[in-house]
Coordinates of C-alpha atoms in Angstrom, one line a residue:
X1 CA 56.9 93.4 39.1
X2 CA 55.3 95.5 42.0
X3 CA 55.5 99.3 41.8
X4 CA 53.7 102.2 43.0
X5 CA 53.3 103.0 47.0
X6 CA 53.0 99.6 48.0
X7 CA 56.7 98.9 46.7
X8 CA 57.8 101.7 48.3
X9 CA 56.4 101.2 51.5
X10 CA 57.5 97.7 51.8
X11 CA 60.5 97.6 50.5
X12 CA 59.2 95.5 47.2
X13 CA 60.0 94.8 43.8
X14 CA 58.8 91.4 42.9
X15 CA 55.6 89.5 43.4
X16 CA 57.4 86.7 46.0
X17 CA 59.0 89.6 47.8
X18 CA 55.4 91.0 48.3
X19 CA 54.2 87.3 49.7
X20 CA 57.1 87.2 51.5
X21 CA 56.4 90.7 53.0
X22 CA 52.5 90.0 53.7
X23 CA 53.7 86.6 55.8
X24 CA 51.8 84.6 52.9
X25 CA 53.8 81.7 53.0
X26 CA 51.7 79.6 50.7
X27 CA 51.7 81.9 48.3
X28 CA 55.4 82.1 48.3
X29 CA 55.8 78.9 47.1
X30 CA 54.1 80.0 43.6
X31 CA 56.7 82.2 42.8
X32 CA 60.2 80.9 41.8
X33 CA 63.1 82.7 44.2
X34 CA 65.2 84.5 41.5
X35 CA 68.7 83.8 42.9
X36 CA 71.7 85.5 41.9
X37 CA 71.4 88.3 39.2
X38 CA 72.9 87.3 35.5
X39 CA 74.5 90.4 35.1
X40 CA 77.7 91.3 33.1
X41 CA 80.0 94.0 34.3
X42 CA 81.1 96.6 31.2
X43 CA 84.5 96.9 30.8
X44 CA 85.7 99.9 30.6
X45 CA 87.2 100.9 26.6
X46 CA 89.4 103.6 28.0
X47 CA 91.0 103.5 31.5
X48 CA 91.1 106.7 33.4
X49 CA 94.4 107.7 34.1
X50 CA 95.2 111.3 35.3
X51 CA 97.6 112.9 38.1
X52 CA 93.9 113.7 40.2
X53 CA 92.9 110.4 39.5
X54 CA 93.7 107.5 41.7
X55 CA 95.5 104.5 39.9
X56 CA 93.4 101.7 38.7
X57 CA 95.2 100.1 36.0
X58 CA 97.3 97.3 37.6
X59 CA 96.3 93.8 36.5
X60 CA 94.7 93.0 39.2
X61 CA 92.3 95.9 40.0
X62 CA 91.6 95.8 43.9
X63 CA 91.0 92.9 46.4
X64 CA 87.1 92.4 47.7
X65 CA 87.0 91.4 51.6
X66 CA 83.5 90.5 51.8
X67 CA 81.8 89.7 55.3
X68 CA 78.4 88.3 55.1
X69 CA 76.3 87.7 58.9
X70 CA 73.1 85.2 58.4
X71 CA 73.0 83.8 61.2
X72 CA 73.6 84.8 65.0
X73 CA 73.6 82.9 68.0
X74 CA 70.4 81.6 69.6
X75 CA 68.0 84.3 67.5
X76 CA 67.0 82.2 64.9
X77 CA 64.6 85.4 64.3
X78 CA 67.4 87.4 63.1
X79 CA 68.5 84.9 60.1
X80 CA 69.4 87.2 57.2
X81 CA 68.3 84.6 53.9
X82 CA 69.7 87.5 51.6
X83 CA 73.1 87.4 53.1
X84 CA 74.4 84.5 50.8
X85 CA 72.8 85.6 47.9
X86 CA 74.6 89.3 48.2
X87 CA 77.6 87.7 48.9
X88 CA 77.4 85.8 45.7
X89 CA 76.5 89.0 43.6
X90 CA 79.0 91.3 45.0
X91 CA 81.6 88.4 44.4
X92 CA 80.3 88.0 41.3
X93 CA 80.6 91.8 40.0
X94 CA 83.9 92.3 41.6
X95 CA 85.4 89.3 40.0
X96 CA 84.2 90.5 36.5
X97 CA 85.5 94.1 37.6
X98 CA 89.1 92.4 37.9
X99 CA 89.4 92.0 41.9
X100 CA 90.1 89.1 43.9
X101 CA 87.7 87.9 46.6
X102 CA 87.7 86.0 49.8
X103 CA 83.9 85.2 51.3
X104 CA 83.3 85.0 54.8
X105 CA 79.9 83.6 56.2
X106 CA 78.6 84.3 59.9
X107 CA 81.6 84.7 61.8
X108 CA 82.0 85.5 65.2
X109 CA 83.3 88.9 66.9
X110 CA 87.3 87.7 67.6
X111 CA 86.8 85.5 63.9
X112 CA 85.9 88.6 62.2
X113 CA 88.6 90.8 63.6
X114 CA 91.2 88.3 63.0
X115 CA 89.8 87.8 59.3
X116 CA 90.4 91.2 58.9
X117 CA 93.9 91.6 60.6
X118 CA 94.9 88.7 57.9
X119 CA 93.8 90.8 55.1
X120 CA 95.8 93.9 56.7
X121 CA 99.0 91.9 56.4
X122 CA 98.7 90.8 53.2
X123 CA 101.5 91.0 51.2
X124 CA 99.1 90.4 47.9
X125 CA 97.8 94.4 48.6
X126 CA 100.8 95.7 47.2
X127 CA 100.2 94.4 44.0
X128 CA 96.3 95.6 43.8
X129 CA 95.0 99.4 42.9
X130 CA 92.5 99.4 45.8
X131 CA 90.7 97.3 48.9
X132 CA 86.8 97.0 49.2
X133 CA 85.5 95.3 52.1
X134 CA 82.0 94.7 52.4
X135 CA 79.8 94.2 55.5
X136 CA 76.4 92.6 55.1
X137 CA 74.6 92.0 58.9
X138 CA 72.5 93.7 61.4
X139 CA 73.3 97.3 62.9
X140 CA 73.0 98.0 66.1
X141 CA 73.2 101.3 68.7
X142 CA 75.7 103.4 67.2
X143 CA 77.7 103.0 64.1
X144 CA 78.4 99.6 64.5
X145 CA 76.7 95.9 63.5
X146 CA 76.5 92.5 64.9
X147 CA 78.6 89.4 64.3
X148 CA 77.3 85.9 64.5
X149 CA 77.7 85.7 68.2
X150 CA 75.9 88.5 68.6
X151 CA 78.8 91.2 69.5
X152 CA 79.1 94.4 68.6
X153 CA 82.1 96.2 66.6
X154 CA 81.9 99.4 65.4
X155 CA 82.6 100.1 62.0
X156 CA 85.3 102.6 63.2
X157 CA 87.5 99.6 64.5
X158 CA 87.9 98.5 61.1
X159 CA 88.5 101.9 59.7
X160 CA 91.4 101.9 62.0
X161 CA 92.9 98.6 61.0
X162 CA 93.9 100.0 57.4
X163 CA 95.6 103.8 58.4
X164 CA 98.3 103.8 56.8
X165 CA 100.9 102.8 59.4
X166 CA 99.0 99.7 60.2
X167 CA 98.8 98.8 56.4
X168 CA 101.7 100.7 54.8
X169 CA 100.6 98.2 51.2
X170 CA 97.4 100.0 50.7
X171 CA 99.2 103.7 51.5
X172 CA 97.6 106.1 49.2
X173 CA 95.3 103.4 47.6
X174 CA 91.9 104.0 47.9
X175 CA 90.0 101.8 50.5
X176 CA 86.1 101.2 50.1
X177 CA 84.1 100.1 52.7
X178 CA 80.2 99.6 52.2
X179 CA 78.1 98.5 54.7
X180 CA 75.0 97.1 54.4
X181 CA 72.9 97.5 57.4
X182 CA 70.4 99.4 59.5
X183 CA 72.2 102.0 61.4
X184 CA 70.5 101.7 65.0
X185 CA 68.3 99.4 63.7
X186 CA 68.8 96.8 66.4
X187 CA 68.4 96.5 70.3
X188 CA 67.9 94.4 72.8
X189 CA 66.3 95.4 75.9
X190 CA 67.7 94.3 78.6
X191 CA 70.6 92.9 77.5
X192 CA 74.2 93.8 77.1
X193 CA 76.6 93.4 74.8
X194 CA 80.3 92.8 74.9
X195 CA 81.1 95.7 72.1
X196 CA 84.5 96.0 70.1
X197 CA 85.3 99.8 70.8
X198 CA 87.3 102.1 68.0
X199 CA 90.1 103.1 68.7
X200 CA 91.6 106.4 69.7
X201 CA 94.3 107.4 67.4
X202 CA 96.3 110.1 67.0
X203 CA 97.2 109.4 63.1
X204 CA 94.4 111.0 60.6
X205 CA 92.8 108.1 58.3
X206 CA 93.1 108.6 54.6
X207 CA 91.9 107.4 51.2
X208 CA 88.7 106.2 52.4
X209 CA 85.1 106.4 51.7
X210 CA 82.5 104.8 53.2
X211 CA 78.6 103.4 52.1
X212 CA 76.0 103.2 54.1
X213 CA 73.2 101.7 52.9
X214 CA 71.1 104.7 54.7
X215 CA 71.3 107.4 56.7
X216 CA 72.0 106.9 60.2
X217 CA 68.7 106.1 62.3
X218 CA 66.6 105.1 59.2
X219 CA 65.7 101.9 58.8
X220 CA 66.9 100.0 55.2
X221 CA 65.7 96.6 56.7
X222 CA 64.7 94.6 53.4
X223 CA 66.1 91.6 53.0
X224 CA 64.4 88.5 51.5
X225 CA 66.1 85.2 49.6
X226 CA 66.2 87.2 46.5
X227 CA 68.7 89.4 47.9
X228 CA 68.7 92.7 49.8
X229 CA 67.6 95.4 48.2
X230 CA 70.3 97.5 48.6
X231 CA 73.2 94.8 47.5
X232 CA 70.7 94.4 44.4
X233 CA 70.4 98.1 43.3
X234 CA 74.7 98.5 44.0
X235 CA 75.9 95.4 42.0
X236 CA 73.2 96.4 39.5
X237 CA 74.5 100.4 39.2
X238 CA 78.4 98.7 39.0
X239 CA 78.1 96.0 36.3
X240 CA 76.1 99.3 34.1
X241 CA 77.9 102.0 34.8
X242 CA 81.2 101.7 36.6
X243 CA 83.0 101.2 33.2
X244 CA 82.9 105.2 32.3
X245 CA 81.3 106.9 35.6
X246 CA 83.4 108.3 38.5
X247 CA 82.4 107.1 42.4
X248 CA 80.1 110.2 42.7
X249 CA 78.5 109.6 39.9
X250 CA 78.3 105.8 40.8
X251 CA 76.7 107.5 43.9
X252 CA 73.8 109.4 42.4
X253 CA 72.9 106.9 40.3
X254 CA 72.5 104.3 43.2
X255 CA 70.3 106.8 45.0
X256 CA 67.8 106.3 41.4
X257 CA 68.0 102.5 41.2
X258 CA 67.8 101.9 45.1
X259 CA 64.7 104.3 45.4
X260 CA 62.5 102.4 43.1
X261 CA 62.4 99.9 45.8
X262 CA 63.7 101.7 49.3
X263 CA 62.7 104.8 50.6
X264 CA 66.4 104.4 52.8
X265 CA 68.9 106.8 51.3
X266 CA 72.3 105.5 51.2
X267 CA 75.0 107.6 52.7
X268 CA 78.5 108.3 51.2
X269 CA 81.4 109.3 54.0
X270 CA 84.3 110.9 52.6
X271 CA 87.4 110.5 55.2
X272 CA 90.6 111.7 53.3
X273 CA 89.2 110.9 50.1
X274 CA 91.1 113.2 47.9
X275 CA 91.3 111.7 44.3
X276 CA 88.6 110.9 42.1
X277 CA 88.1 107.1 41.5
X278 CA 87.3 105.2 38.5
X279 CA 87.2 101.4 38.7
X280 CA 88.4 100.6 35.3
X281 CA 86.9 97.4 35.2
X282 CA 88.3 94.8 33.0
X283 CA 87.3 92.5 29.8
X284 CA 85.8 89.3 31.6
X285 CA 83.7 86.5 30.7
X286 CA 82.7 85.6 34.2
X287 CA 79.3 85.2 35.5
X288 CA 77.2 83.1 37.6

């Protein structure tokens, strides 16, 4: 394992991570890629229930829309290799937590916003306690991120897809969205981008939080074939601690595990969010 400043300052936890980071590519080869995490989720021995509390104890605990971008159009220098391995781990955790989960890999701009319009519609949502959708890719100006053919769409325009008259299933569910990029990180110069505005809307959103991997304008860039080090440190805090720990607490211990390796902060965005949250996960043998 690699500690100390030089973890800190590049983003580091393991020996290959380090090669990786120096460009020592034949040194890389020594060290095995690590893969998935083997974790197990705790179930939780006593589901919180309470009239402050939002409801977690149907069968099927929530639904897990995750969106994972590796590659993008004609920038072979922007590959994300962490972006199948996250998707595996946060599949992995929410399944053992008692979601469902679709997986979608590198999709375009209009494939993305369609992907997301089917999950709107779903009829399945009014059977579930909550939605997460997560978003693993490249930010760019603003709050937004790129899709695989290298468009922009800002992170409100998928906000706005779930208010509640657009998706009257998930009406005062709570909705999760994490997203795993840096905020600003990327621009092109001289270039221009066909971005996918938000929308103005008159209706309020509600029952939402969002999680940014870091604060906006800071850099949490670290991404290697091992797995980001963000979607490490989050599916990590989940499978130990989501069992008996509310979403703020979930919160502040993230900030411990992700700053053994980052020196990003993630960010937490309340919008509405006026329950507390427990994710009650269930009794599961599942695990990669």
């Amino acid at each position: 394992m690699v500690h100390g400043t030089v973890s800190r300052e590049l983003n580091v936890k393991t020996a290959r991570q380090l090669a990786n980071a120096l460009g020592r590519d034949s040194i890389v080869q020594m060290f095995p890629e690590l893969g998935p995490l083997r974790i197990k989720v705790k179930s939780t021995a006593n589901e919180f229930s309470d009239t402050d509390i939002y409801s977690m104890t149907a069968t099927t605990r929530g639904y897990a829309c995750i969106l994972s971008y590796e590659s993008f159009e004609n920038r072979p220098d922007l590959v994300l290799e962490a972006s199948q391995t996250d998707a595996l781990n946060y599949a992995n955790v929410f399944t053992q937590m008692g979601f469902t989960c679709d997986v979608h890999t590198s999709l375009t701009n209009e494939e993305t916003v369609n992907a997301l319009e089917r999950v709107r519609d779903m009829k399945a949502l009014n059977d579930v306690g909550c939605a997460v959708f997560v978003i693993s890719s490249h930010g760019s100006t603003g709050d937004s991120f790129l899709t695989s053919d290298m468009k922009q769409i800002y992170t409100e325009r998928i906000l706005n897809l779930f208010k509640d008259t657009e998706c009257p299933q998930l009406r005062n569910k709570p909705k999760l969205f994490i997203f795993d990029f840096c905020r600003g990180y990327y621009v092109e110069n001289g270039s221009h981008f066909h971005v996918t505005s938000p929308i103005r809307i008159q209706e309020p959103l509600q029952d939402m939080i969002c999680l940014y991997s870091s604060s906006n304008g800071f850099s949490s860039y670290s991404f290697t074939k091992d797995g980001s080090a963000f979607g490490k440190a989050l599916c990590q805090t989940l499978a130990q601690h989501s069992h008996d720990m509310e979403l703020h607490e979930l919160y502040r211990e993230l900030i411990m595990e992700y700053r053994k390796v980052s020196l990003a902060v993630p960010q937490l965005r309340n919008i509405g969010f006026s329950k507390k949250y427990y994710f009650n996960p269930v009794p599961s043998t599942s695990m990669y």
